[in-house]
PDB file of C-alpha atoms in Angstrom:
ATOM      1  CA  MET A  27      -1.931 -27.241 -19.436  1.00 48.00           C
ATOM      2  CA  THR A  28       1.496 -26.333 -20.424  1.00 40.00           C
ATOM      3  CA  GLU A  29       2.478 -26.309 -24.021  1.00 44.00           C
ATOM      4  CA  SER A  30       5.721 -28.450 -23.371  1.00 43.00           C
ATOM      5  CA  THR A  31       3.090 -31.019 -22.006  1.00 43.00           C
ATOM      6  CA  SER A  32       0.805 -30.849 -24.909  1.00 44.00           C
ATOM      7  CA  GLN A  33       4.135 -31.177 -27.585  1.00 43.00           C
ATOM      8  CA  HIS A  34       4.487 -34.472 -25.848  1.00 64.00           C
ATOM      9  CA  ALA A  35       2.571 -36.779 -27.988  1.00 53.00           C
ATOM     10  CA  LYS A  36       2.164 -39.994 -27.678  1.00 52.00           C
ATOM     11  CA  LYS A  37       2.634 -41.762 -31.818  1.00 53.00           C
ATOM     12  CA  SER A  38       1.117 -45.351 -30.267  1.00 50.00           C
ATOM     13  CA  LEU A  39      -2.149 -43.432 -29.564  1.00 48.00           C
ATOM     14  CA  GLY A  40      -1.906 -41.319 -32.766  1.00 51.00           C
ATOM     15  CA  GLN A  41      -2.026 -37.880 -30.824  1.00 59.00           C
ATOM     16  CA  HIS A  42      -1.958 -34.549 -32.930  1.00 70.00           C
ATOM     17  CA  PHE A  43      -3.067 -31.767 -30.650  1.00 80.00           C
ATOM     18  CA  LEU A  44      -4.931 -28.856 -32.491  1.00 88.00           C
ATOM     19  CA  ARG A  45      -3.715 -25.355 -31.395  1.00 86.00           C
ATOM     20  CA  ASP A  46      -5.208 -23.359 -34.664  1.00 90.00           C
ATOM     21  CA  HIS A  47      -7.526 -20.985 -32.220  1.00 91.00           C
ATOM     22  CA  ASN A  48     -10.161 -20.399 -34.973  1.00 91.00           C
ATOM     23  CA  ALA A  49     -10.468 -23.850 -35.597  1.00 92.00           C
ATOM     24  CA  ILE A  50     -10.760 -24.428 -32.221  1.00 93.00           C
ATOM     25  CA  ALA A  51     -13.510 -21.568 -31.908  1.00 93.00           C
ATOM     26  CA  ARG A  52     -15.490 -23.041 -34.357  1.00 93.00           C
ATOM     27  CA  ILE A  53     -15.814 -26.354 -33.900  1.00 94.00           C
ATOM     28  CA  ALA A  54     -16.849 -25.458 -29.703  1.00 94.00           C
ATOM     29  CA  SER A  55     -19.254 -23.126 -31.541  1.00 95.00           C
ATOM     30  CA  ALA A  56     -21.183 -25.518 -33.275  1.00 96.00           C
ATOM     31  CA  ILE A  57     -21.986 -27.063 -30.096  1.00 97.00           C
ATOM     32  CA  PRO A  58     -25.016 -24.797 -28.837  1.00 96.00           C
ATOM     33  CA  GLU A  59     -24.403 -23.644 -24.654  1.00 96.00           C
ATOM     34  CA  GLY A  60     -25.489 -25.009 -22.158  1.00 96.00           C
ATOM     35  CA  ALA A  61     -25.480 -28.872 -24.489  1.00 97.00           C
ATOM     36  CA  ILE A  62     -24.937 -32.239 -22.911  1.00 98.00           C
ATOM     37  CA  ALA A  63     -21.983 -33.801 -25.050  1.00 98.00           C
ATOM     38  CA  ILE A  64     -19.248 -36.346 -24.756  1.00 98.00           C
ATOM     39  CA  GLU A  65     -15.353 -35.709 -25.708  1.00 97.00           C
ATOM     40  CA  ILE A  66     -13.412 -38.013 -27.346  1.00 96.00           C
ATOM     41  CA  GLY A  67     -10.118 -38.085 -26.668  1.00 92.00           C
ATOM     42  CA  PRO A  68      -9.453 -34.457 -25.234  1.00 93.00           C
ATOM     43  CA  GLY A  69      -5.661 -34.946 -25.190  1.00 89.00           C
ATOM     44  CA  PRO A  70      -4.283 -31.455 -22.875  1.00 90.00           C
ATOM     45  CA  GLY A  71      -8.050 -29.750 -23.577  1.00 91.00           C
ATOM     46  CA  ALA A  72      -7.909 -26.927 -26.242  1.00 88.00           C
ATOM     47  CA  ILE A  73     -11.674 -27.773 -27.227  1.00 93.00           C
ATOM     48  CA  THR A  74     -12.722 -28.908 -23.565  1.00 95.00           C
ATOM     49  CA  GLU A  75     -11.741 -25.710 -22.179  1.00 94.00           C
ATOM     50  CA  SER A  76     -13.777 -23.527 -25.157  1.00 94.00           C
ATOM     51  CA  LEU A  77     -17.031 -26.236 -24.420  1.00 96.00           C
ATOM     52  CA  LEU A  78     -16.866 -25.340 -20.684  1.00 96.00           C
ATOM     53  CA  ALA A  79     -16.789 -22.157 -21.205  1.00 94.00           C
ATOM     54  CA  ARG A  80     -20.003 -22.437 -22.947  1.00 92.00           C
ATOM     55  CA  ALA A  81     -21.215 -23.679 -20.119  1.00 87.00           C
ATOM     56  CA  ILE A  82     -21.683 -27.493 -22.008  1.00 91.00           C
ATOM     57  CA  LYS A  83     -22.063 -30.386 -19.376  1.00 97.00           C
ATOM     58  CA  LEU A  84     -18.880 -32.075 -20.778  1.00 98.00           C
ATOM     59  CA  THR A  85     -18.158 -35.779 -20.489  1.00 98.00           C
ATOM     60  CA  VAL A  86     -14.560 -36.457 -21.631  1.00 98.00           C
ATOM     61  CA  ILE A  87     -13.374 -39.880 -22.489  1.00 97.00           C
ATOM     62  CA  GLU A  88      -9.471 -39.980 -21.933  1.00 95.00           C
ATOM     63  CA  MET A  89      -7.165 -42.908 -22.516  1.00 93.00           C
ATOM     64  CA  ASP A  90      -3.572 -41.220 -21.572  1.00 91.00           C
ATOM     65  CA  ASP A  91      -2.736 -41.112 -17.979  1.00 93.00           C
ATOM     66  CA  ARG A  92      -1.418 -38.123 -18.202  1.00 90.00           C
ATOM     67  CA  PHE A  93      -4.524 -35.657 -19.899  1.00 93.00           C
ATOM     68  CA  ALA A  94      -6.604 -38.240 -17.585  1.00 95.00           C
ATOM     69  CA  SER A  95      -5.206 -37.681 -14.364  1.00 96.00           C
ATOM     70  CA  HIS A  96      -5.708 -33.436 -14.776  1.00 95.00           C
ATOM     71  CA  TRP A  97      -8.917 -33.467 -15.797  1.00 96.00           C
ATOM     72  CA  GLN A  98      -9.801 -35.890 -12.765  1.00 97.00           C
ATOM     73  CA  ASP A  99      -8.100 -33.103 -10.977  1.00 97.00           C
ATOM     74  CA  VAL A 100      -9.701 -30.306 -12.730  1.00 96.00           C
ATOM     75  CA  ALA A 101     -13.071 -31.934 -12.366  1.00 97.00           C
ATOM     76  CA  LYS A 102     -12.690 -32.040  -8.855  1.00 97.00           C
ATOM     77  CA  ASN A 103     -14.034 -27.965  -9.220  1.00 96.00           C
ATOM     78  CA  ASN A 104     -16.041 -28.029 -12.010  1.00 96.00           C
ATOM     79  CA  SER A 105     -19.528 -29.727 -11.604  1.00 95.00           C
ATOM     80  CA  GLU A 106     -20.022 -29.697 -15.192  1.00 96.00           C
ATOM     81  CA  LEU A 107     -17.346 -32.192 -16.099  1.00 98.00           C
ATOM     82  CA  SER A 108     -16.357 -35.638 -15.477  1.00 98.00           C
ATOM     83  CA  VAL A 109     -14.284 -37.720 -16.891  1.00 98.00           C
ATOM     84  CA  ILE A 110     -13.852 -41.299 -18.255  1.00 98.00           C
ATOM     85  CA  HIS A 111     -10.602 -42.534 -18.141  1.00 98.00           C
ATOM     86  CA  GLY A 112     -10.325 -45.889 -20.515  1.00 97.00           C
ATOM     87  CA  ASP A 113     -10.488 -47.093 -24.119  1.00 96.00           C
ATOM     88  CA  VAL A 114     -12.963 -45.120 -26.368  1.00 96.00           C
ATOM     89  CA  MET A 115     -13.822 -48.358 -28.453  1.00 96.00           C
ATOM     90  CA  LYS A 116     -14.671 -49.647 -24.807  1.00 97.00           C
ATOM     91  CA  GLU A 117     -16.282 -46.953 -22.765  1.00 97.00           C
ATOM     92  CA  LEU A 118     -18.123 -45.069 -25.768  1.00 98.00           C
ATOM     93  CA  GLU A 119     -21.324 -47.632 -25.588  1.00 97.00           C
ATOM     94  CA  GLY A 120     -21.687 -47.242 -21.400  1.00 98.00           C
ATOM     95  CA  ALA A 121     -20.745 -43.713 -21.729  1.00 98.00           C
ATOM     96  CA  VAL A 122     -23.126 -42.753 -24.279  1.00 98.00           C
ATOM     97  CA  ALA A 123     -26.327 -45.070 -22.385  1.00 98.00           C
ATOM     98  CA  SER A 124     -25.295 -43.269 -18.789  1.00 97.00           C
ATOM     99  CA  VAL A 125     -24.714 -39.514 -20.329  1.00 97.00           C
ATOM    100  CA  GLN A 126     -27.301 -39.210 -22.661  1.00 98.00           C
ATOM    101  CA  PRO A 127     -25.349 -36.672 -24.952  1.00 98.00           C
ATOM    102  CA  GLU A 128     -26.986 -34.437 -27.596  1.00 98.00           C
ATOM    103  CA  TRP A 129     -23.531 -34.269 -29.382  1.00 98.00           C
ATOM    104  CA  ILE A 130     -20.241 -35.802 -29.503  1.00 98.00           C
ATOM    105  CA  ALA A 131     -17.417 -33.978 -30.135  1.00 97.00           C
ATOM    106  CA  GLY A 132     -13.569 -34.865 -30.612  1.00 93.00           C
ATOM    107  CA  ASN A 133     -10.479 -35.037 -32.275  1.00 88.00           C
ATOM    108  CA  LEU A 134     -10.077 -38.952 -33.493  1.00 88.00           C
ATOM    109  CA  PRO A 135      -6.830 -40.555 -33.331  1.00 82.00           C
ATOM    110  CA  TYR A 136      -5.703 -41.508 -36.941  1.00 79.00           C
ATOM    111  CA  ASN A 137      -4.917 -44.997 -35.782  1.00 82.00           C
ATOM    112  CA  LEU A 138      -8.955 -45.659 -34.778  1.00 89.00           C
ATOM    113  CA  SER A 139     -11.313 -43.131 -37.263  1.00 92.00           C
ATOM    114  CA  GLY A 140     -12.268 -45.884 -39.322  1.00 93.00           C
ATOM    115  CA  PRO A 141     -13.996 -47.972 -36.685  1.00 96.00           C
ATOM    116  CA  LEU A 142     -14.357 -45.576 -34.361  1.00 97.00           C
ATOM    117  CA  THR A 143     -16.709 -44.034 -36.714  1.00 97.00           C
ATOM    118  CA  ALA A 144     -18.704 -46.898 -37.128  1.00 97.00           C
ATOM    119  CA  LYS A 145     -19.478 -46.821 -33.672  1.00 97.00           C
ATOM    120  CA  LEU A 146     -19.952 -43.405 -33.458  1.00 98.00           C
ATOM    121  CA  ALA A 147     -22.552 -43.487 -36.813  1.00 98.00           C
ATOM    122  CA  GLY A 148     -24.953 -46.210 -34.721  1.00 98.00           C
ATOM    123  CA  PHE A 149     -25.768 -43.169 -32.051  1.00 98.00           C
ATOM    124  CA  ASN A 150     -29.048 -41.718 -33.060  1.00 98.00           C
ATOM    125  CA  LEU A 151     -27.989 -38.439 -30.690  1.00 98.00           C
ATOM    126  CA  SER A 152     -30.848 -35.111 -31.161  1.00 98.00           C
ATOM    127  CA  GLY A 153     -27.803 -32.749 -31.610  1.00 98.00           C
ATOM    128  CA  GLY A 154     -25.221 -34.386 -33.731  1.00 98.00           C
ATOM    129  CA  MET A 155     -21.460 -34.848 -33.836  1.00 98.00           C
ATOM    130  CA  VAL A 156     -18.119 -32.494 -35.004  1.00 97.00           C
ATOM    131  CA  LEU A 157     -16.299 -34.836 -35.627  1.00 97.00           C
ATOM    132  CA  MET A 158     -12.032 -34.250 -36.914  1.00 94.00           C
ATOM    133  CA  TYR A 159     -10.335 -36.565 -39.189  1.00 94.00           C
ATOM    134  CA  GLN A 160      -7.306 -37.056 -41.454  1.00 92.00           C
ATOM    135  CA  ARG A 161      -8.655 -35.092 -44.687  1.00 94.00           C
ATOM    136  CA  GLU A 162      -8.284 -38.478 -46.754  1.00 94.00           C
ATOM    137  CA  VAL A 163     -10.927 -40.251 -44.454  1.00 94.00           C
ATOM    138  CA  ALA A 164     -13.582 -37.347 -44.019  1.00 96.00           C
ATOM    139  CA  GLU A 165     -13.765 -37.132 -47.667  1.00 95.00           C
ATOM    140  CA  ARG A 166     -14.385 -41.368 -47.651  1.00 94.00           C
ATOM    141  CA  ILE A 167     -17.134 -40.238 -44.974  1.00 96.00           C
ATOM    142  CA  ALA A 168     -18.752 -36.788 -46.570  1.00 96.00           C
ATOM    143  CA  SER A 169     -18.791 -38.715 -50.710  1.00 95.00           C
ATOM    144  CA  GLU A 170     -21.443 -39.645 -53.068  1.00 95.00           C
ATOM    145  CA  PRO A 171     -22.227 -42.609 -54.589  1.00 95.00           C
ATOM    146  CA  GLY A 172     -19.843 -42.968 -57.698  1.00 93.00           C
ATOM    147  CA  SER A 173     -16.933 -41.265 -56.299  1.00 93.00           C
ATOM    148  CA  LYS A 174     -13.578 -43.651 -55.750  1.00 91.00           C
ATOM    149  CA  VAL A 175     -13.666 -42.635 -51.893  1.00 94.00           C
ATOM    150  CA  TYR A 176     -17.081 -43.726 -51.226  1.00 96.00           C
ATOM    151  CA  GLY A 177     -17.305 -47.212 -49.098  1.00 95.00           C
ATOM    152  CA  GLY A 178     -19.345 -48.400 -46.098  1.00 96.00           C
ATOM    153  CA  LEU A 179     -18.221 -45.407 -43.903  1.00 96.00           C
ATOM    154  CA  SER A 180     -19.856 -43.167 -46.566  1.00 97.00           C
ATOM    155  CA  VAL A 181     -23.256 -45.131 -46.023  1.00 98.00           C
ATOM    156  CA  LEU A 182     -23.206 -45.916 -42.385  1.00 98.00           C
ATOM    157  CA  VAL A 183     -23.149 -42.369 -41.109  1.00 98.00           C
ATOM    158  CA  ARG A 184     -26.301 -41.475 -43.103  1.00 98.00           C
ATOM    159  CA  HIS A 185     -28.355 -44.376 -41.485  1.00 98.00           C
ATOM    160  CA  TYR A 186     -29.725 -40.963 -38.739  1.00 98.00           C
ATOM    161  CA  TYR A 187     -27.346 -37.882 -39.732  1.00 98.00           C
ATOM    162  CA  ASP A 188     -27.100 -35.179 -42.835  1.00 98.00           C
ATOM    163  CA  VAL A 189     -23.045 -35.052 -43.503  1.00 97.00           C
ATOM    164  CA  LYS A 190     -20.788 -31.882 -44.577  1.00 95.00           C
ATOM    165  CA  ARG A 191     -17.076 -30.909 -44.041  1.00 94.00           C
ATOM    166  CA  LEU A 192     -16.620 -27.684 -41.738  1.00 94.00           C
ATOM    167  CA  LEU A 193     -13.274 -27.042 -42.355  1.00 95.00           C
ATOM    168  CA  THR A 194      -9.709 -28.378 -43.377  1.00 96.00           C
ATOM    169  CA  LEU A 195      -6.972 -27.868 -41.499  1.00 95.00           C
ATOM    170  CA  PRO A 196      -3.029 -27.982 -42.794  1.00 93.00           C
ATOM    171  CA  PRO A 197      -0.743 -29.498 -40.297  1.00 92.00           C
ATOM    172  CA  GLY A 198       0.717 -26.537 -38.657  1.00 91.00           C
ATOM    173  CA  ALA A 199      -2.617 -26.282 -36.918  1.00 91.00           C
ATOM    174  CA  PHE A 200      -1.572 -29.608 -34.637  1.00 88.00           C
ATOM    175  CA  VAL A 201       1.507 -29.765 -32.533  1.00 83.00           C
ATOM    176  CA  PRO A 202       3.303 -31.908 -33.301  1.00 81.00           C
ATOM    177  CA  PRO A 203       2.197 -31.429 -37.144  1.00 84.00           C
ATOM    178  CA  PRO A 204       1.095 -34.460 -38.341  1.00 80.00           C
ATOM    179  CA  LYS A 205       1.987 -35.394 -42.014  1.00 87.00           C
ATOM    180  CA  VAL A 206      -1.489 -35.163 -43.962  1.00 91.00           C
ATOM    181  CA  HIS A 207      -4.015 -32.686 -43.643  1.00 94.00           C
ATOM    182  CA  SER A 208      -7.127 -32.627 -41.333  1.00 93.00           C
ATOM    183  CA  ALA A 209     -10.814 -32.024 -42.094  1.00 95.00           C
ATOM    184  CA  VAL A 210     -13.652 -31.516 -39.842  1.00 96.00           C
ATOM    185  CA  ILE A 211     -16.910 -33.474 -40.065  1.00 97.00           C
ATOM    186  CA  LEU A 212     -20.321 -31.621 -39.462  1.00 98.00           C
ATOM    187  CA  MET A 213     -23.169 -34.597 -39.215  1.00 98.00           C
ATOM    188  CA  THR A 214     -26.579 -33.433 -38.150  1.00 98.00           C
ATOM    189  CA  PRO A 215     -29.924 -35.370 -37.737  1.00 98.00           C
ATOM    190  CA  HIS A 216     -31.544 -35.590 -40.789  1.00 98.00           C
ATOM    191  CA  GLY A 217     -35.063 -36.884 -38.580  1.00 96.00           C
ATOM    192  CA  LYS A 218     -36.003 -39.526 -40.934  1.00 96.00           C
ATOM    193  CA  THR A 219     -37.286 -43.183 -39.754  1.00 96.00           C
ATOM    194  CA  PRO A 220     -34.855 -45.937 -40.949  1.00 96.00           C
ATOM    195  CA  ALA A 221     -36.290 -48.308 -42.738  1.00 97.00           C
ATOM    196  CA  CYS A 222     -33.632 -51.247 -41.224  1.00 97.00           C
ATOM    197  CA  SER A 223     -31.455 -51.026 -38.378  1.00 97.00           C
ATOM    198  CA  TYR A 224     -28.080 -49.971 -37.708  1.00 98.00           C
ATOM    199  CA  GLU A 225     -27.009 -53.257 -37.030  1.00 97.00           C
ATOM    200  CA  GLN A 226     -28.896 -54.874 -40.236  1.00 97.00           C
ATOM    201  CA  LEU A 227     -27.262 -52.066 -42.284  1.00 98.00           C
ATOM    202  CA  GLN A 228     -23.686 -52.408 -40.599  1.00 97.00           C
ATOM    203  CA  LYS A 229     -23.583 -55.838 -41.505  1.00 97.00           C
ATOM    204  CA  THR A 230     -24.735 -55.297 -45.434  1.00 97.00           C
ATOM    205  CA  VAL A 231     -22.460 -53.012 -45.814  1.00 97.00           C
ATOM    206  CA  ARG A 232     -19.461 -54.814 -44.620  1.00 96.00           C
ATOM    207  CA  GLN A 233     -20.709 -57.345 -46.985  1.00 95.00           C
ATOM    208  CA  GLY A 234     -21.086 -55.569 -49.753  1.00 96.00           C
ATOM    209  CA  PHE A 235     -18.151 -53.581 -49.730  1.00 95.00           C
ATOM    210  CA  ALA A 236     -15.767 -56.799 -49.335  1.00 92.00           C
ATOM    211  CA  HIS A 237     -14.619 -56.959 -52.657  1.00 90.00           C
ATOM    212  CA  ARG A 238     -15.338 -53.520 -54.515  1.00 84.00           C
ATOM    213  CA  ARG A 239     -14.062 -54.576 -57.670  1.00 87.00           C
ATOM    214  CA  LYS A 240     -16.766 -57.111 -57.820  1.00 93.00           C
ATOM    215  CA  THR A 241     -20.019 -56.436 -59.402  1.00 96.00           C
ATOM    216  CA  ILE A 242     -23.499 -56.526 -56.451  1.00 96.00           C
ATOM    217  CA  ASN A 243     -24.543 -59.549 -57.904  1.00 96.00           C
ATOM    218  CA  ASN A 244     -21.335 -61.009 -56.963  1.00 95.00           C
ATOM    219  CA  ASN A 245     -21.045 -60.006 -53.938  1.00 95.00           C
ATOM    220  CA  PHE A 246     -24.159 -61.434 -52.675  1.00 96.00           C
ATOM    221  CA  ARG A 247     -24.314 -64.506 -54.410  1.00 94.00           C
ATOM    222  CA  GLY A 248     -26.247 -67.522 -53.065  1.00 92.00           C
ATOM    223  CA  GLU A 249     -27.974 -64.616 -50.824  1.00 95.00           C
ATOM    224  CA  LEU A 250     -29.775 -62.166 -53.886  1.00 95.00           C
ATOM    225  CA  GLY A 251     -30.107 -62.978 -57.489  1.00 94.00           C
ATOM    226  CA  ALA A 252     -30.246 -60.753 -60.297  1.00 96.00           C
ATOM    227  CA  GLU A 253     -33.618 -60.977 -60.398  1.00 96.00           C
ATOM    228  CA  GLU A 254     -33.997 -60.133 -56.739  1.00 96.00           C
ATOM    229  CA  PHE A 255     -31.868 -56.752 -56.947  1.00 97.00           C
ATOM    230  CA  GLU A 256     -34.058 -56.109 -60.322  1.00 97.00           C
ATOM    231  CA  ALA A 257     -37.234 -56.446 -57.987  1.00 97.00           C
ATOM    232  CA  ILE A 258     -35.867 -53.967 -55.674  1.00 97.00           C
ATOM    233  CA  GLY A 259     -34.900 -51.595 -58.248  1.00 97.00           C
ATOM    234  CA  ILE A 260     -30.859 -52.495 -58.271  1.00 97.00           C
ATOM    235  CA  ASP A 261     -28.442 -53.070 -61.181  1.00 97.00           C
ATOM    236  CA  PRO A 262     -27.390 -56.592 -60.492  1.00 97.00           C
ATOM    237  CA  ARG A 263     -23.777 -55.452 -62.357  1.00 96.00           C
ATOM    238  CA  LYS A 264     -23.672 -52.133 -60.189  1.00 96.00           C
ATOM    239  CA  ARG A 265     -20.438 -52.252 -58.194  1.00 96.00           C
ATOM    240  CA  PRO A 266     -20.676 -51.354 -54.538  1.00 96.00           C
ATOM    241  CA  GLU A 267     -19.472 -47.869 -54.805  1.00 96.00           C
ATOM    242  CA  GLN A 268     -22.399 -46.925 -56.868  1.00 96.00           C
ATOM    243  CA  LEU A 269     -25.065 -47.463 -54.496  1.00 97.00           C
ATOM    244  CA  ASP A 270     -26.413 -44.696 -52.214  1.00 97.00           C
ATOM    245  CA  TYR A 271     -28.157 -44.837 -49.016  1.00 98.00           C
ATOM    246  CA  ASP A 272     -31.600 -46.333 -50.117  1.00 97.00           C
ATOM    247  CA  ALA A 273     -30.268 -48.422 -52.583  1.00 98.00           C
ATOM    248  CA  TRP A 274     -28.456 -50.364 -49.575  1.00 98.00           C
ATOM    249  CA  VAL A 275     -31.190 -50.147 -46.701  1.00 98.00           C
ATOM    250  CA  ARG A 276     -33.202 -51.987 -49.764  1.00 98.00           C
ATOM    251  CA  ILE A 277     -30.396 -54.367 -49.765  1.00 98.00           C
ATOM    252  CA  ALA A 278     -30.781 -55.000 -46.137  1.00 97.00           C
ATOM    253  CA  LEU A 279     -34.828 -55.488 -45.805  1.00 97.00           C
ATOM    254  CA  ALA A 280     -34.257 -58.097 -49.229  1.00 96.00           C
ATOM    255  CA  LEU A 281     -31.497 -60.189 -47.273  1.00 95.00           C
ATOM    256  CA  LYS A 282     -33.459 -59.907 -44.197  1.00 78.00           C
ATOM    257  CA  ASN A 283     -36.648 -61.103 -45.876  1.00 62.00           C
TER     258      ASN A 283
END
């Protein structure tokens, strides 16, 4: 697409389009040639074109009418490309069910990154995910227990995946430049069978992190007591950000019983 089109980003959709060629190459090359993938919010297509060049069978989900129309035109002459025109929060589940992707990629809209990641983390993909965030959000997702930014998303993404930061990007890597740095997260399946369902974990984490300053005992008062926490190897005086993924799973299982 033309540079003028790419520069006309819609603030309401949280659009910032990647233009750093090295970053584009690293993101695209993280997905194997010939894979089946979904890209969220292709926009003018910096990453999209690189993925298609790698013979990746690609489905894009685009809400912006301008870009959806463009990719629909491209898809008429490219059997490897499919287009879903709509809101990713509404379309994602159906898209994953029908496409059966091995990978999901995307420069996630800043205004949706939290709830969208909570959805994405629930899909057990055989390949993984390459996702771009505001740096602060990426740090939260990749953080370890005990960190001040460790939270619900840090736990949820570990249900199916190992998480690492792939690269960090300055504002100038985008058009228009955001006010913050960005970072790309690579999520690859760890292959372990989770002991609880993702839905159980999500419900438990949501309740447990509802009041970060309170102890875990207080956050589950009336459902689990101090003795029950100790029986599953958890100090009831600990705060939510001090508990690792395995501890959250033990709480989820204890609540189920």
